[in-house]
C-alpha positions as semicolon CSV with decimal commas, in nm:
position;residue;x (nm);y (nm);z (nm)
1;M;-7,038;4,740;-4,993
2;A;-6,926;4,668;-4,632
3;Q;-7,080;4,866;-4,347
4;A;-6,732;4,992;-4,255
5;D;-6,721;5,180;-4,585
6;Y;-7,007;5,400;-4,460
7;I;-6,828;5,521;-4,145
8;P;-6,764;5,897;-4,175
9;A;-6,403;6,009;-4,133
10;G;-6,325;6,170;-3,798
11;R;-6,135;6,493;-3,730
12;T;-5,849;6,565;-3,487
13;S;-5,695;6,904;-3,402
14;R;-5,452;7,044;-3,146
15;V;-5,471;7,386;-2,985
16;N;-5,194;7,538;-2,771
17;K;-5,289;7,806;-2,518
18;G;-4,981;7,908;-2,325
19;S;-4,825;7,594;-2,183
20;I;-5,146;7,390;-2,212
21;E;-5,218;7,172;-2,515
22;F;-5,574;7,071;-2,600
23;T;-5,658;6,785;-2,835
24;L;-5,996;6,782;-3,007
25;Q;-6,143;6,466;-3,158
26;T;-6,476;6,449;-3,341
27;E;-6,609;6,106;-3,432
28;Y;-6,922;5,930;-3,551
29;A;-7,066;5,644;-3,347
30;V;-7,375;5,430;-3,405
31;R;-7,417;5,275;-3,059
32;P;-7,597;5,313;-2,827
33;I;-7,750;5,586;-3,050
34;P;-7,627;5,738;-3,378
35;R;-7,435;6,049;-3,278
36;L;-7,145;6,284;-3,340
37;T;-6,915;6,330;-3,042
38;T;-6,648;6,596;-2,998
39;S;-6,415;6,539;-2,702
40;V;-6,154;6,788;-2,583
41;F;-5,858;6,634;-2,398
42;S;-5,589;6,795;-2,188
43;K;-5,327;6,597;-1,996
44;G;-5,518;6,278;-2,070
45;Q;-5,849;6,404;-1,932
46;V;-6,170;6,481;-2,117
47;I;-6,255;6,836;-2,009
48;Y;-6,525;6,926;-2,259
49;K;-6,761;6,721;-2,471
50;I;-7,033;6,788;-2,727
51;E;-7,268;6,512;-2,837
52;K;-7,526;6,558;-3,108
53;E;-7,779;6,284;-3,168
54;L;-7,860;6,198;-3,528
55;E;-8,197;6,098;-3,666
56;N;-8,069;5,776;-3,826
57;P;-7,745;5,579;-3,863
58;V;-7,537;5,620;-4,178
59;S;-7,650;5,360;-4,431
60;S;-7,533;5,493;-4,769
61;L;-7,251;5,688;-4,930
62;E;-7,488;5,986;-4,959
63;D;-7,551;5,969;-4,584
64;K;-7,177;5,944;-4,523
65;T;-7,105;6,259;-4,723
66;R;-7,379;6,454;-4,545
67;I;-7,274;6,342;-4,197
68;E;-6,908;6,420;-4,269
69;T;-7,019;6,776;-4,346
70;L;-7,201;6,796;-4,011
71;L;-6,903;6,638;-3,835
72;T;-6,665;6,897;-3,978
73;R;-6,899;7,180;-3,882
74;Q;-6,927;7,052;-3,524
75;H;-6,548;7,019;-3,504
76;V;-6,503;7,379;-3,622
77;Q;-6,758;7,500;-3,367
78;A;-6,567;7,319;-3,092
79;L;-6,244;7,481;-3,210
80;E;-6,410;7,821;-3,174
81;V;-6,509;7,733;-2,816
82;V;-6,159;7,616;-2,723
83;N;-5,998;7,922;-2,882
84;G;-6,229;8,152;-2,685
85;D;-6,093;8,361;-2,400
86;D;-6,329;8,206;-2,144
87;F;-6,237;7,843;-2,217
88;P;-6,062;7,670;-1,919
89;H;-5,683;7,685;-1,940
90;S;-5,650;7,396;-1,699
91;P;-5,799;7,045;-1,701
92;T;-5,875;7,072;-1,328
93;P;-6,249;7,109;-1,251
94;A;-6,364;7,443;-1,111
95;D;-6,459;7,288;-0,775
96;G;-6,102;7,169;-0,717
97;S;-6,190;6,800;-0,729
98;S;-5,990;6,546;-0,929
99;G;-6,283;6,439;-1,147
100;T;-6,330;6,527;-1,512
101;A;-6,458;6,877;-1,591
102;Q;-6,703;6,775;-1,860
103;I;-6,984;6,964;-2,027
104;T;-7,214;6,755;-2,241
105;T;-7,474;6,890;-2,480
106;V;-7,706;6,634;-2,638
107;K;-7,966;6,733;-2,895
108;R;-8,129;6,585;-3,201
109;I;-8,038;6,759;-3,524
110;Q;-8,191;6,754;-3,868
111;E;-7,918;6,682;-4,122
112;D;-8,092;6,867;-4,404
113;K;-8,147;7,197;-4,222
114;L;-7,820;7,381;-4,281
115;T;-7,802;7,756;-4,230
116;L;-7,658;7,988;-4,492
117;A;-7,343;8,021;-4,278
118;D;-7,312;7,639;-4,278
119;R;-7,348;7,626;-4,656
120;L;-7,086;7,897;-4,701
121;R;-6,843;7,712;-4,473
122;D;-6,898;7,393;-4,672
123;I;-6,767;7,549;-4,995
124;D;-6,438;7,391;-5,093
125;G;-6,158;7,641;-5,029
126;V;-6,339;7,849;-4,764
127;I;-6,121;7,902;-4,456
128;Y;-6,375;8,068;-4,229
129;V;-6,697;8,270;-4,230
130;I;-6,756;8,580;-4,016
131;R;-7,116;8,680;-3,944
132;L;-7,227;9,040;-3,890
133;D;-7,558;9,213;-3,839
134;N;-7,661;9,488;-4,079
135;D;-7,517;9,756;-3,850
136;G;-7,168;9,604;-3,866
137;E;-7,166;9,430;-3,527
138;F;-6,974;9,101;-3,530
139;V;-7,171;8,802;-3,401
140;S;-6,874;8,568;-3,332
141;S;-6,645;8,734;-3,077
142;T;-6,367;8,476;-3,113
143;L;-6,332;8,489;-3,490
144;S;-6,405;8,862;-3,510
145;E;-6,086;8,950;-3,319
146;K;-5,884;8,735;-3,556
147;F;-6,054;8,900;-3,853
148;K;-6,001;9,253;-3,718
149;S;-5,632;9,183;-3,667
150;Q;-5,588;9,030;-4,011
151;F;-5,795;9,290;-4,198
152;S;-5,754;9,607;-3,989
153;V;-5,791;9,844;-4,287
154;I;-6,121;9,681;-4,383
155;T;-6,263;9,696;-4,031
156;K;-6,173;10,066;-4,006
157;N;-6,386;10,128;-4,315
158;L;-6,645;9,864;-4,234
159;H;-6,957;10,077;-4,272
160;E;-6,849;10,209;-4,610
161;I;-6,801;9,852;-4,731
162;L;-7,137;9,737;-4,592
163;D;-7,310;10,031;-4,760
164;I;-7,224;9,877;-5,096
165;F;-7,549;9,691;-5,029
166;I;-7,819;9,955;-4,987
167;K;-8,027;9,951;-4,671
168;M;-8,390;9,869;-4,736
169;P;-8,706;9,940;-4,532
170;G;-8,723;9,727;-4,219
171;G;-8,346;9,726;-4,161
172;T;-8,262;9,476;-4,433
173;R;-8,004;9,522;-4,709
174;E;-8,014;9,431;-5,074
175;Q;-7,873;9,084;-5,135
176;G;-7,554;9,009;-5,322
177;V;-7,184;8,920;-5,322
178;Y;-6,897;9,168;-5,333
179;E;-6,529;9,081;-5,386
180;V;-6,345;9,281;-5,118
181;E;-5,999;9,138;-5,187
182;R;-5,939;8,961;-5,517
183;N;-5,969;8,581;-5,496
184;R;-5,941;8,604;-5,117
185;L;-6,211;8,791;-4,924
186;Y;-6,580;8,835;-5,005
187;L;-6,876;9,012;-4,848
188;V;-7,210;8,831;-4,874
189;S;-7,530;9,019;-4,795
190;A;-7,823;8,791;-4,715
191;G;-8,071;9,071;-4,655
192;K;-8,110;9,038;-4,279
193;E;-7,736;8,992;-4,207
194;C;-7,397;8,986;-4,375
195;Y;-7,097;8,751;-4,391
196;F;-6,730;8,797;-4,463
197;V;-6,599;8,484;-4,636
198;L;-6,224;8,421;-4,635
199;T;-6,104;8,178;-4,900
200;R;-5,784;7,992;-4,973
201;F;-5,565;8,165;-5,231
202;D;-5,472;7,925;-5,511
203;D;-5,235;7,966;-5,805
204;V;-5,530;7,876;-6,026
205;P;-5,808;8,108;-5,901
206;T;-6,153;7,970;-5,826
207;D;-6,456;8,173;-5,933
208;Y;-6,568;8,208;-5,571
209;E;-6,798;8,499;-5,652
210;S;-7,017;8,280;-5,874
211;V;-7,010;7,993;-5,623
212;L;-7,107;8,225;-5,336
213;Q;-7,390;8,376;-5,541
214;K;-7,529;8,031;-5,616
215;V;-7,519;7,928;-5,249
216;L;-7,677;8,259;-5,147
217;Y;-7,969;8,249;-5,389
218;D;-8,025;7,874;-5,348
219;S;-8,084;7,940;-4,977
220;F;-8,401;8,138;-5,041
């Protein structure tokens, strides 16, 4: 099989904030080091960049599948940053110069160390995952506002829903999966924290509850 067949597929998205359009591109590159790069463009300029160094280049179809999962996760994380209230609404650097306002983060990542939130996001049909602590405080401010707007009734009764999973000594909760809205919204308790998982509604329902339970218990 040709080496080109092992190149992970990239991702491109567009975000409009007022009159400004941002384009996000996440790609895999092997030179000068194997890495995943997310670049955010506005008016032809790169204004934000994330680079994550990989341990090894992609050399098999199994590697390709794994790296595409990481690539998608990095792209989603970049989308959260761009959608945040504090992200620059102009491609002009803060110091007023004409150069590129670029932030670069480079770090080595272990492909096999995915968090539970990562594994939940990787389930086919999952739209997004919202993380909460056991007291009902949202961890992701950007996504939490979207969730609160979309599910206002649920957030008003948040503590009653969380108490479905009994609090244990030490501030943990019992583990499990609860279907909040049929074939659409689920609450996952991991013991030390909780997650709301929003899924795509299909004409032929997926047994998400069983899938979520498997991912949850396989993580321990």
